[in-house]
Coordinates of C-alpha atoms in Angstrom, one line a residue:
T625 CA 0.2 0.0 -0.3
P626 CA 1.7 3.3 -1.0
K627 CA 2.1 6.1 1.8
L628 CA -0.8 8.7 1.8
Y629 CA -0.6 12.1 3.4
L630 CA -3.1 13.3 6.0
Y631 CA -4.2 16.8 6.6
A632 CA -7.0 18.7 8.5
N633 CA -7.7 22.1 9.9
A634 CA -7.2 23.5 13.5
Q635 CA -10.5 22.2 14.5
S636 CA -10.3 18.5 13.5
I637 CA -6.8 18.4 14.7
A638 CA -7.5 19.5 18.1
L639 CA -10.4 16.5 17.9
L640 CA -8.0 14.0 16.6
E641 CA -5.5 14.6 19.6
E642 CA -8.0 14.2 22.2
P643 CA -8.2 10.9 23.9
A644 CA -11.6 9.8 23.1
E645 CA -12.3 6.7 21.0
K646 CA -12.4 7.4 17.4
I647 CA -14.1 5.6 14.3
L648 CA -12.6 6.3 11.0
L649 CA -15.4 6.4 8.3
V650 CA -14.3 5.5 4.6
G651 CA -16.3 4.7 1.8
S652 CA -18.5 6.1 -1.2
D653 CA -18.2 9.6 -0.4
F654 CA -14.9 11.5 -0.6
G655 CA -16.4 14.5 -0.8
Y656 CA -17.4 14.9 -4.4
G657 CA -21.0 15.8 -3.9
N658 CA -22.9 12.8 -5.3
F659 CA -26.3 12.5 -3.6
G660 CA -26.3 8.8 -3.1
D661 CA -22.8 8.8 -1.4
I662 CA -23.6 11.8 0.7
L663 CA -26.8 10.0 2.1
Q664 CA -24.5 6.7 2.7
H665 CA -21.7 8.8 4.3
T666 CA -24.2 11.2 6.9
N667 CA -26.4 8.0 7.6
S668 CA -23.3 6.5 8.8
I669 CA -22.3 8.9 11.0
S670 CA -25.6 9.2 12.1
F671 CA -25.7 5.7 13.1
H672 CA -22.4 5.8 15.4
H673 CA -23.4 9.2 17.0
G674 CA -26.5 7.0 18.1
L675 CA -24.3 4.2 19.7
G676 CA -22.5 7.2 21.7
R677 CA -19.6 5.4 22.1
F678 CA -16.9 6.9 19.3
R679 CA -16.2 10.4 18.1
T680 CA -16.6 10.1 14.3
V681 CA -13.7 11.1 11.9
S682 CA -14.6 11.4 8.0
I683 CA -12.1 10.7 5.6
M684 CA -12.5 12.6 2.4
A685 CA -10.2 13.4 -0.7
I686 CA -7.8 16.5 -0.8
N687 CA -8.6 17.4 -4.3
A688 CA -12.4 17.3 -3.5
I689 CA -11.5 20.9 -2.0
G690 CA -13.2 23.7 -3.9
D691 CA -12.3 26.3 -1.7
R692 CA -10.8 27.4 1.5
N693 CA -14.1 27.2 3.5
F694 CA -14.9 23.5 2.4
P695 CA -12.9 21.6 5.1
E696 CA -14.9 23.4 8.0
F697 CA -18.4 24.0 5.7
V698 CA -18.0 19.8 5.2
R699 CA -17.5 19.0 9.1
T700 CA -20.3 21.1 10.3
A701 CA -22.7 20.0 7.3
Y702 CA -22.1 16.4 8.0
C703 CA -22.2 16.5 11.6
C704 CA -19.1 14.6 12.1
D705 CA -16.2 15.7 14.7
A706 CA -13.5 15.7 12.4
V707 CA -12.5 15.5 8.5
I708 CA -9.3 14.2 7.5
F709 CA -8.2 15.1 4.1
V710 CA -6.0 12.1 2.2
S711 CA -3.6 13.1 -0.4
E712 CA -1.2 10.8 -2.8
F713 CA 1.4 13.5 -2.9
P714 CA 2.7 16.1 -0.1
L715 CA 1.4 19.6 -0.3
D716 CA 2.4 23.1 0.7
F717 CA -0.8 24.9 2.4
D718 CA 0.7 28.5 2.6
E719 CA 1.2 28.6 -1.1
L720 CA -2.1 27.0 -1.9
K721 CA -4.0 29.4 0.9
L722 CA -5.7 26.6 2.4
P723 CA -6.3 26.5 6.2
L724 CA -4.7 22.6 6.4
K725 CA -1.9 21.4 8.0
P726 CA -0.2 17.9 8.1
I727 CA -2.0 15.9 11.2
P728 CA 0.7 15.5 13.7
S729 CA -0.9 12.7 15.7
I730 CA -4.2 10.8 15.7
R731 CA -4.9 9.6 19.4
N732 CA -7.1 6.3 20.3
A733 CA -8.3 5.6 16.5
S734 CA -10.4 2.5 17.7
A735 CA -12.3 1.7 14.6
L736 CA -12.7 2.1 11.1
H737 CA -16.0 1.6 9.4
L738 CA -15.7 0.9 5.5
Y739 CA -19.4 2.3 4.8
G740 CA -21.3 1.3 1.5
G741 CA -21.6 2.1 -2.1
G742 CA -20.6 0.6 -5.5
F743 CA -17.0 1.2 -5.7
L744 CA -15.7 -2.2 -5.3
N745 CA -14.8 -2.7 -8.9
E746 CA -11.9 -1.9 -11.5
K747 CA -12.5 2.0 -11.4
W748 CA -12.7 2.7 -8.0
G749 CA -11.9 -0.2 -5.7
D750 CA -7.9 0.3 -5.5
F751 CA -7.8 3.9 -4.3
V752 CA -10.9 3.2 -1.9
L753 CA -9.3 -0.2 -0.5
G754 CA -5.6 1.5 -0.5
V755 CA -6.7 4.2 1.6
T756 CA -8.5 1.8 4.0
E757 CA -5.5 -0.6 4.3
Y758 CA -3.2 2.6 4.9
L759 CA -5.2 3.8 7.9
L760 CA -5.7 0.2 9.2
R761 CA -2.1 -0.6 9.2
T762 CA -0.8 2.9 9.8
L763 CA -3.0 3.6 12.7
R764 CA -2.9 0.2 14.0
I765 CA -6.8 -0.1 14.1
S766 CA -8.0 -2.9 16.0
T767 CA -11.7 -3.1 14.9
Y768 CA -12.7 -2.9 11.5
V769 CA -16.1 -3.2 10.0
V770 CA -17.5 -3.2 6.6
S771 CA -21.3 -2.6 5.4
G772 CA -23.1 -1.9 2.4
Q773 CA -20.8 -2.9 -0.3
Q774 CA -21.7 -3.6 -3.9
V775 CA -18.9 -5.9 -5.5
T776 CA -18.7 -6.1 -9.0
R777 CA -17.4 -9.0 -10.9
P778 CA -14.2 -9.7 -11.6
Y779 CA -13.0 -7.2 -8.7
E780 CA -14.4 -10.0 -5.9
S781 CA -10.7 -11.2 -6.3
R782 CA -9.2 -7.9 -5.3
V783 CA -11.6 -8.0 -2.0
M784 CA -10.9 -11.6 -1.2
Q785 CA -7.3 -10.4 -0.9
H786 CA -8.4 -7.5 1.2
V787 CA -10.4 -9.7 3.4
E788 CA -8.0 -12.1 4.0
S789 CA -5.1 -9.3 4.8
C790 CA -7.1 -6.9 7.3
R791 CA -10.0 -9.3 8.6
P792 CA -13.2 -7.3 9.1
I793 CA -15.1 -8.5 12.1
L794 CA -18.1 -7.9 9.6
F795 CA -18.7 -7.5 5.7
G796 CA -21.7 -6.7 4.6
V797 CA -23.1 -6.3 1.1
R798 CA -26.1 -4.6 -0.2
D799 CA -27.4 -6.9 -3.2
S800 CA -27.6 -10.7 -3.5
L801 CA -25.3 -10.9 -6.8
S802 CA -22.5 -9.2 -4.4
Q803 CA -22.9 -12.1 -1.9
Q804 CA -23.0 -14.7 -4.5
W805 CA -19.7 -13.4 -6.0
L806 CA -18.1 -13.6 -2.6
D807 CA -19.7 -16.8 -1.8
E808 CA -18.4 -18.7 -5.1
A809 CA -14.8 -17.1 -4.3
G810 CA -15.2 -18.8 -0.6
Y811 CA -16.2 -16.2 1.5
R812 CA -19.5 -15.9 3.2
A813 CA -20.6 -12.2 3.5
D814 CA -23.6 -10.7 5.5
F815 CA -26.7 -9.0 3.8
S816 CA -26.6 -5.4 5.4
F817 CA -28.4 -3.6 2.5
D818 CA -27.7 -0.2 1.3
D819 CA -26.4 2.3 4.0
A820 CA -28.4 4.9 2.7
I821 CA -32.0 3.2 3.6
E822 CA -32.6 5.3 6.9
A823 CA -31.6 8.3 5.4
L824 CA -34.0 8.1 2.7
H825 CA -36.7 7.1 4.9
S826 CA -36.4 10.3 6.8

């Protein structure tokens, strides 16, 4: 897994350095504004707020930022406790005029939730799984859960490599074909349906 660079604004950095348990949310929404992805993301945040155990940390892509207000806007709009922006390259934010800094530390990253969407395919899957694997390894996160996934053939072979390497305690799919592809590959996934459903109902 290649090295990634993690950035956040001052509000998020302060939260990340607190001792409270944190859950990192990686999934379909990296900040690009797709409606269904936003629902899956915000619904996952709401679910963890309801549990009352973790502070929620959303993971987004650095190149989704359109203006200097976006990092704080998205943190408050999504009602998450912190947002981490990932980059494949080191960046100089004094030059870019963005209120972001490299993250010095993340205390007590206890869990990671790979929430759902249709990205486990040859177009998007390597990026999302690469981010997930980097965070799990670098932060030594012990609890890993997956929900609401759509797996597109022939990408189930890469998903199987990920499962064998990262060993999620739960792997949920959102449709019967995804469950079938993984079952035929030798892994029995759970059926968790789409992570946007509660948000759609409300």
